[in-house]
């Protein structure tokens, strides 16, 4: 009962925890994490949605657009480790609130851009300010959910990567057509600013939240949630030490490879449909949603099955690893679009490939299982840094190849090969998942 006593709010008697109906505040927190992640990806992918019109309006070529897409990834990658440290030091409430406010304001400034350099500055700012988001997500889930629910909780907030685009792309395309591409940035940035204040007003860690009763705290802590510990002085050498562990290195490689597909869909996908496949805006508005729906189903299915098998006695290691291997391997199917002529066939293949990428995104749950208890934010930042190197390499690679060849053939083939490398890392290098004790 010691863990319960340490986390019980004043005036609450843990002796009654077993007979009191549990509160369900953790699901309110999860819904906020989902909403924040949706905003995160809508804001970072808004440039990709308006790219065909924006590039013509500002006279930008494919190499320049690739650099703009990559600018976000570069700043995001550089800021991830500091973002994780900030999350560990400030906690999810303040770190996420500042992050939301910062990236939303930077998103809004894209609407004032008059050329390449102004856009690049905004993209760098968005990337840097979004860095604490996923470490804050991982920290909140680790604190709020027991191990047997952590896979589902992870899949729900990661789902935000995918559902924002099918939900809002049609609306954003209409706004762009009716009011101009600049208005898209004003709207998306403005909503994010409002949500940042809501987050800071509502979110608290479990031991600080007035709505949590002793029964829910006991349930969370008995499930293996990371207990509160005094913060330790940060040592930069710890980041290098964590990378020396085989599990973390394997997840870093796998996440980079799996994330390559996600970056394609959030940057060059619309351009591919319009310019390479010559689809009309009406068809794009309909077809673009299907791969994202597929990815949403993939991450939810992976999270549900992973937790289901754990409850049925399958080891956490096996239940968390299987989606990573299967999803990343199946993601290589994206190369098949090079051999299909019909638009319907292309969208079907892209939907399967993105579904697979969603399944492979369960790596966030694996990170929660292996991260040292006092370095959840830092571990999440390191693995996220590896994943988001793809946010630099993928746009540049596609921009360079398409600029010099005039088509996407070799870019898609290279993405398929990268997925195979990721599956190899998860299946051979990763080994058994277990909590790293420092």
Coordinates of C-alpha atoms in Angstrom, one line a residue:
X1 CA 0.0 0.0 0.0
X2 CA 3.0 2.3 0.2
X3 CA 2.7 3.4 -3.5
X4 CA -1.0 4.3 -2.8
X5 CA -0.1 6.3 0.3
X6 CA 2.5 8.3 -1.6
X7 CA 0.0 9.2 -4.4
X8 CA -3.2 9.7 -2.5
X9 CA -4.7 13.2 -2.4
X10 CA -5.3 14.9 1.0
X11 CA -8.5 13.8 2.6
X12 CA -8.7 10.5 0.8
X13 CA -8.4 7.2 2.6
X14 CA -6.8 4.5 0.6
X15 CA -8.3 1.9 2.9
X16 CA -11.5 2.4 1.0
X17 CA -9.9 2.1 -2.5
X18 CA -11.1 -1.4 -3.1
X19 CA -14.8 -0.6 -2.4
X20 CA -15.0 2.8 -4.0
X21 CA -15.8 3.0 -7.7
X22 CA -12.8 4.2 -9.7
X23 CA -12.8 7.6 -11.3
X24 CA -11.9 7.6 -15.0
X25 CA -9.9 10.8 -15.2
X26 CA -7.2 9.0 -17.2
X27 CA -9.5 8.8 -20.2
X28 CA -10.1 12.5 -20.1
X29 CA -6.4 13.0 -20.1
X30 CA -6.1 10.6 -23.0
X31 CA -8.7 12.5 -25.1
X32 CA -6.7 15.7 -24.6
X33 CA -3.5 13.9 -25.7
X34 CA -5.3 12.8 -28.8
X35 CA -6.6 16.3 -29.5
X36 CA -3.1 17.8 -29.0
X37 CA -1.6 15.2 -31.4
X38 CA -4.2 15.9 -34.0
X39 CA -3.4 19.6 -33.9
X40 CA 0.3 18.7 -34.0
X41 CA 0.1 16.8 -37.2
X42 CA -2.5 19.1 -38.9
X43 CA -0.1 22.0 -38.2
X44 CA 3.0 20.3 -39.5
X45 CA 1.3 18.8 -42.6
X46 CA -0.7 22.0 -43.5
X47 CA 2.2 23.0 -45.8
X48 CA 1.9 19.7 -47.7
X49 CA -1.9 20.2 -48.1
X50 CA -1.5 23.6 -49.7
X51 CA 1.9 22.8 -51.4
X52 CA 0.6 22.6 -55.1
X53 CA -1.0 26.1 -54.9
X54 CA 1.6 27.7 -52.6
X55 CA 4.5 26.5 -54.7
X56 CA 3.0 28.1 -57.8
X57 CA 2.0 31.3 -55.9
X58 CA 5.5 31.8 -54.5
X59 CA 7.3 30.3 -57.6
X60 CA 9.0 27.5 -55.6
X61 CA 10.5 24.4 -57.3
X62 CA 10.5 20.9 -56.0
X63 CA 14.0 21.1 -54.5
X64 CA 12.9 24.2 -52.5
X65 CA 9.7 22.6 -51.4
X66 CA 11.7 19.6 -50.3
X67 CA 14.0 21.9 -48.3
X68 CA 11.0 23.5 -46.6
X69 CA 9.6 20.1 -45.6
X70 CA 13.0 19.1 -44.4
X71 CA 13.5 22.3 -42.4
X72 CA 10.8 21.3 -40.0
X73 CA 12.4 17.9 -39.6
X74 CA 15.8 19.3 -39.0
X75 CA 14.7 21.7 -36.3
X76 CA 12.5 19.1 -34.7
X77 CA 15.3 16.5 -34.6
X78 CA 17.8 18.9 -33.1
X79 CA 15.3 20.1 -30.4
X80 CA 14.0 16.6 -29.4
X81 CA 16.6 15.8 -26.8
X82 CA 16.3 19.3 -25.2
X83 CA 12.5 18.8 -25.5
X84 CA 12.7 15.6 -23.6
X85 CA 14.8 17.1 -20.9
X86 CA 12.4 20.0 -20.6
X87 CA 9.5 17.5 -20.2
X88 CA 11.4 15.7 -17.4
X89 CA 12.2 18.9 -15.7
X90 CA 8.9 20.9 -16.1
X91 CA 6.5 18.0 -16.4
X92 CA 3.9 17.4 -19.1
X93 CA 1.5 20.3 -18.1
X94 CA 3.9 23.2 -18.5
X95 CA 6.2 21.7 -21.2
X96 CA 3.2 20.7 -23.4
X97 CA 1.4 24.0 -22.8
X98 CA 4.5 26.0 -23.9
X99 CA 5.1 23.7 -26.9
X100 CA 1.5 24.0 -28.1
X101 CA 1.5 27.8 -27.8
X102 CA 4.9 28.1 -29.6
X103 CA 4.2 25.9 -32.6
X104 CA 0.7 27.2 -33.1
X105 CA 2.0 30.8 -33.3
X106 CA 4.7 29.7 -35.7
X107 CA 2.1 27.9 -37.9
X108 CA 0.1 31.1 -38.0
X109 CA 3.1 33.1 -39.2
X110 CA 3.4 31.0 -42.4
X111 CA 0.4 32.9 -43.6
X112 CA 2.4 36.1 -43.8
X113 CA 5.3 34.6 -45.8
X114 CA 6.2 36.3 -49.0
X115 CA 9.0 33.9 -50.1
X116 CA 11.2 30.9 -49.5
X117 CA 13.2 32.4 -46.6
X118 CA 10.2 33.5 -44.5
X119 CA 8.6 30.1 -44.9
X120 CA 11.8 28.4 -43.9
X121 CA 12.0 30.5 -40.8
X122 CA 8.5 29.5 -39.8
X123 CA 9.1 25.8 -40.5
X124 CA 12.2 25.8 -38.4
X125 CA 10.3 27.4 -35.5
X126 CA 7.4 24.9 -35.8
X127 CA 9.9 22.0 -35.7
X128 CA 11.7 23.3 -32.7
X129 CA 8.5 24.1 -30.7
X130 CA 6.9 20.8 -31.4
X131 CA 9.8 18.8 -29.9
X132 CA 8.4 18.4 -26.4
X133 CA 5.0 17.0 -27.7
X134 CA 5.7 13.3 -28.0
X135 CA 7.9 13.1 -24.9
X136 CA 5.1 14.8 -23.0
X137 CA 2.6 12.2 -24.5
X138 CA 4.8 9.3 -23.4
X139 CA 5.4 10.7 -19.9
X140 CA 1.6 11.4 -19.4
X141 CA 0.7 7.8 -20.6
X142 CA 3.4 6.3 -18.4
X143 CA 2.1 8.2 -15.3
X144 CA -1.6 7.8 -16.0
X145 CA -2.0 4.2 -17.3
X146 CA -1.1 0.8 -15.9
X147 CA 1.0 -1.5 -18.1
X148 CA -1.9 -3.5 -19.2
X149 CA -3.6 -0.4 -20.7
X150 CA -0.6 1.4 -21.9
X151 CA -0.6 -0.2 -25.4
X152 CA -4.2 1.0 -26.0
X153 CA -3.5 4.4 -24.6
X154 CA -0.4 4.8 -26.8
X155 CA -2.3 3.7 -29.9
X156 CA -5.0 6.3 -29.2
X157 CA -2.7 9.3 -29.0
X158 CA -0.6 8.1 -31.9
X159 CA -3.8 7.8 -33.9
X160 CA -3.8 11.5 -33.8
X161 CA -1.0 11.4 -36.4
X162 CA -3.5 9.9 -38.9
X163 CA -7.0 11.0 -38.3
X164 CA -6.4 14.8 -38.5
X165 CA -5.7 14.6 -42.2
X166 CA -8.8 12.7 -43.4
X167 CA -10.9 14.8 -41.0
X168 CA -9.7 18.2 -42.0
X169 CA -7.9 18.0 -45.4
X170 CA -11.2 18.5 -47.3
X171 CA -12.0 21.5 -45.1
X172 CA -8.5 22.9 -45.5
X173 CA -8.6 22.4 -49.3
X174 CA -11.9 24.3 -49.4
X175 CA -10.6 27.1 -47.3
X176 CA -7.5 27.3 -49.5
X177 CA -9.7 27.4 -52.7
X178 CA -12.2 29.9 -51.2
X179 CA -10.0 32.2 -49.2
X180 CA -6.4 31.5 -50.3
X181 CA -3.7 29.2 -48.9
X182 CA -2.7 31.8 -46.3
X183 CA -6.0 31.5 -44.5
X184 CA -5.3 27.8 -43.9
X185 CA -2.3 28.8 -41.7
X186 CA -4.3 31.4 -39.8
X187 CA -7.1 28.9 -39.0
X188 CA -4.9 26.0 -37.9
X189 CA -2.5 28.2 -35.9
X190 CA -5.4 30.0 -34.2
X191 CA -7.0 26.8 -33.0
X192 CA -3.7 25.6 -31.6
X193 CA -3.2 28.8 -29.6
X194 CA -6.7 28.4 -28.0
X195 CA -6.0 24.7 -27.2
X196 CA -2.7 25.5 -25.4
X197 CA -4.6 27.5 -22.8
X198 CA -7.2 24.8 -22.4
X199 CA -4.4 22.2 -21.9
X200 CA -2.7 24.2 -19.2
X201 CA -6.0 24.9 -17.4
X202 CA -7.1 21.2 -17.3
X203 CA -4.1 18.9 -17.2
X204 CA -2.4 17.7 -14.0
X205 CA -0.3 14.6 -13.1
X206 CA -2.4 11.9 -11.3
X207 CA -1.2 12.8 -7.8
X208 CA -2.1 16.5 -8.4
X209 CA -5.5 16.0 -10.1
X210 CA -8.5 17.0 -8.0
X211 CA -10.8 14.6 -10.0
X212 CA -8.8 11.4 -9.3
X213 CA -10.0 9.3 -6.4
X214 CA -7.9 6.8 -4.3
X215 CA -9.3 3.8 -6.2
X216 CA -8.1 5.1 -9.6
X217 CA -4.7 5.9 -8.1
X218 CA -4.4 2.5 -6.7
X219 CA -5.4 0.9 -10.0
X220 CA -2.8 3.0 -11.9
X221 CA 0.0 2.2 -9.4
X222 CA -0.7 -1.5 -9.1
X223 CA -0.4 -1.7 -12.8
X224 CA 3.3 -0.7 -12.7
X225 CA 3.1 3.0 -13.4
X226 CA 6.3 4.9 -12.8
X227 CA 6.2 6.2 -9.3
X228 CA 7.1 9.8 -8.4
X229 CA 10.8 10.2 -7.6
X230 CA 12.9 13.2 -6.7
X231 CA 14.3 14.7 -9.9
X232 CA 17.9 13.9 -10.4
X233 CA 20.5 16.3 -11.8
X234 CA 20.7 15.8 -15.5
X235 CA 23.9 14.4 -17.0
X236 CA 24.4 14.8 -20.8
X237 CA 26.4 11.6 -20.7
X238 CA 23.2 9.7 -19.9
X239 CA 22.0 10.2 -23.5
X240 CA 25.1 8.4 -24.8
X241 CA 24.7 5.7 -22.2
X242 CA 21.2 5.0 -23.2
X243 CA 22.2 4.6 -26.8
X244 CA 24.7 1.9 -25.8
X245 CA 21.7 -0.3 -24.9
X246 CA 20.8 -2.7 -27.7
X247 CA 17.1 -2.3 -27.2
X248 CA 17.2 1.5 -27.6
X249 CA 19.5 1.3 -30.6
X250 CA 17.2 -1.2 -32.4
X251 CA 14.1 0.9 -31.7
X252 CA 15.9 4.0 -33.0
X253 CA 16.7 2.3 -36.3
X254 CA 13.3 0.7 -36.6
X255 CA 11.5 4.0 -35.9
X256 CA 13.5 5.9 -38.5
X257 CA 12.7 3.3 -41.1
X258 CA 9.0 3.1 -40.3
X259 CA 8.7 6.9 -40.0
X260 CA 9.9 7.3 -43.6
X261 CA 6.4 6.3 -44.8
X262 CA 4.7 8.7 -42.4
X263 CA 6.8 11.6 -43.6
X264 CA 6.0 10.8 -47.2
X265 CA 2.2 10.9 -46.5
X266 CA 2.5 14.2 -44.5
X267 CA 4.7 16.0 -47.1
X268 CA 4.7 14.8 -50.7
X269 CA 1.5 12.7 -50.8
X270 CA -0.7 15.5 -52.1
X271 CA 1.8 16.5 -54.7
X272 CA 2.2 12.8 -55.8
X273 CA -1.6 12.5 -56.3
X274 CA -2.0 15.8 -58.2
X275 CA 1.2 16.0 -60.3
X276 CA 2.3 12.3 -60.7
X277 CA -1.1 10.7 -60.9
X278 CA -2.9 13.7 -62.4
X279 CA -5.9 13.4 -60.1
X280 CA -8.5 16.1 -60.0
X281 CA -9.0 18.1 -56.8
X282 CA -12.3 16.3 -56.3
X283 CA -10.7 12.9 -56.5
X284 CA -7.9 14.0 -54.3
X285 CA -10.4 15.2 -51.7
X286 CA -12.0 11.7 -51.7
X287 CA -9.0 9.5 -52.1
X288 CA -6.5 11.2 -49.8
X289 CA -8.5 10.2 -46.8
X290 CA -8.3 6.4 -47.4
X291 CA -4.6 5.8 -46.6
X292 CA -5.0 7.8 -43.4
X293 CA -8.0 5.9 -42.4
X294 CA -6.0 2.7 -43.0
X295 CA -3.2 3.9 -40.8
X296 CA -5.7 4.8 -38.1
X297 CA -7.2 1.3 -38.2
X298 CA -3.6 -0.1 -38.1
X299 CA -2.5 1.7 -35.0
X300 CA -5.7 1.0 -33.1
X301 CA -5.7 -2.7 -34.1
X302 CA -2.1 -3.0 -33.1
X303 CA -2.7 -1.4 -29.7
X304 CA -5.8 -3.5 -29.0
X305 CA -4.2 -6.8 -30.0
X306 CA -1.0 -6.1 -28.1
X307 CA -2.9 -5.5 -24.9
X308 CA -5.3 -8.4 -25.6
X309 CA -2.4 -10.9 -25.9
X310 CA -0.8 -9.5 -22.7
X311 CA -4.0 -10.1 -20.8
X312 CA -4.1 -13.6 -22.2
X313 CA -0.7 -14.4 -20.8
X314 CA 1.6 -13.6 -23.8
X315 CA 4.8 -11.9 -22.7
X316 CA 5.0 -8.1 -22.9
X317 CA 8.1 -8.5 -25.1
X318 CA 6.3 -10.7 -27.7
X319 CA 3.1 -8.7 -27.7
X320 CA 4.9 -5.4 -28.2
X321 CA 7.4 -6.6 -30.8
X322 CA 5.1 -8.4 -33.2
X323 CA 3.3 -5.3 -34.5
X324 CA 6.7 -3.6 -35.1
X325 CA 8.1 -6.4 -37.2
X326 CA 4.9 -7.2 -39.1
X327 CA 4.0 -3.5 -39.8
X328 CA 7.4 -2.4 -40.9
X329 CA 7.8 -5.4 -43.2
X330 CA 4.4 -4.9 -44.8
X331 CA 5.2 -1.2 -45.3
X332 CA 7.6 -2.2 -48.1
X333 CA 4.5 -2.9 -50.2
X334 CA 4.5 0.8 -51.2
X335 CA 6.8 -0.1 -54.1
X336 CA 3.9 -1.9 -55.8
X337 CA 2.3 1.5 -56.9
X338 CA 5.1 1.7 -59.5
X339 CA 3.4 -1.2 -61.3
X340 CA -0.2 -0.1 -61.2
X341 CA -2.0 2.2 -63.6
X342 CA -5.4 2.8 -62.2
X343 CA -6.0 5.4 -59.5
X344 CA -8.1 3.0 -57.5
X345 CA -5.3 0.4 -57.5
X346 CA -2.8 3.1 -56.4
X347 CA -4.9 4.2 -53.5
X348 CA -5.6 0.6 -52.4
X349 CA -1.8 -0.1 -52.3
X350 CA -1.1 3.2 -50.5
X351 CA -3.8 2.4 -48.0
X352 CA -2.3 -1.0 -47.2
X353 CA 1.2 0.5 -46.9
X354 CA 0.0 3.2 -44.5
X355 CA -2.1 0.7 -42.6
X356 CA 1.2 -1.2 -42.1
X357 CA 3.0 1.9 -41.0
X358 CA 0.3 2.5 -38.4
X359 CA 0.8 -1.0 -37.0
X360 CA 4.5 -0.4 -36.9
X361 CA 4.0 2.8 -34.9
X362 CA 3.4 0.8 -31.8
X363 CA 7.0 1.4 -31.0
X364 CA 5.9 4.1 -28.6
X365 CA 4.5 1.4 -26.4
X366 CA 7.8 -0.5 -26.6
X367 CA 9.7 2.6 -25.5
X368 CA 7.4 2.9 -22.5
X369 CA 8.3 -0.6 -21.5
X370 CA 12.1 -0.3 -21.7
X371 CA 12.7 3.4 -20.6
X372 CA 14.5 3.8 -17.3
X373 CA 11.9 5.1 -14.8
X374 CA 13.7 8.4 -14.1
X375 CA 14.4 9.1 -17.8
X376 CA 11.2 8.4 -19.6
X377 CA 11.2 11.8 -21.3
X378 CA 14.9 11.5 -22.4
X379 CA 14.5 8.0 -23.7
X380 CA 11.4 9.1 -25.7
X381 CA 13.3 12.0 -27.1
X382 CA 16.2 9.9 -28.2
X383 CA 14.1 7.4 -30.0
X384 CA 11.9 10.1 -31.4
X385 CA 15.0 11.9 -32.6
X386 CA 16.0 8.8 -34.6
X387 CA 12.5 8.6 -36.1
X388 CA 12.5 12.2 -37.1
X389 CA 15.8 12.1 -38.9
X390 CA 13.4 10.7 -41.5
X391 CA 11.6 14.0 -41.5
X392 CA 14.9 15.5 -42.9
X393 CA 16.1 12.7 -45.2
X394 CA 12.7 11.7 -46.8
X395 CA 11.6 15.2 -48.1
X396 CA 15.1 15.9 -49.4
X397 CA 15.5 12.5 -51.0
X398 CA 12.1 12.8 -52.7
X399 CA 12.7 16.4 -53.7
X400 CA 16.1 15.6 -55.2
X401 CA 15.0 12.5 -57.0
X402 CA 11.8 14.0 -58.5
X403 CA 13.6 17.2 -59.4
X404 CA 16.2 15.3 -61.4
X405 CA 14.2 12.4 -62.8
X406 CA 10.8 14.0 -63.1
X407 CA 8.9 11.1 -61.4
X408 CA 8.5 9.3 -58.1
X409 CA 9.6 5.8 -59.2
X410 CA 13.0 5.5 -57.5
X411 CA 11.9 7.5 -54.5
X412 CA 9.2 4.9 -53.8
X413 CA 11.6 2.0 -54.4
X414 CA 14.0 3.5 -51.9
X415 CA 11.3 3.9 -49.3
X416 CA 10.4 0.2 -49.7
X417 CA 14.0 -0.8 -49.1
X418 CA 14.2 1.3 -46.0
X419 CA 11.1 -0.5 -44.6
X420 CA 12.9 -3.8 -45.0
X421 CA 15.8 -2.5 -43.0
X422 CA 13.5 -1.5 -40.2
X423 CA 11.9 -5.0 -40.1
X424 CA 15.4 -6.5 -39.8
X425 CA 16.3 -4.2 -36.9
X426 CA 13.1 -5.1 -35.0
X427 CA 13.4 -8.8 -35.6
X428 CA 17.1 -9.4 -35.2
X429 CA 18.7 -6.6 -33.2
X430 CA 15.9 -5.7 -30.7
X431 CA 15.9 -8.8 -28.5
X432 CA 13.7 -9.1 -25.5
X433 CA 12.0 -6.0 -24.1
X434 CA 12.6 -5.3 -20.5
X435 CA 12.9 -2.2 -18.3
X436 CA 16.4 -0.7 -18.3
X437 CA 17.6 -0.2 -14.7
X438 CA 20.2 2.4 -14.2

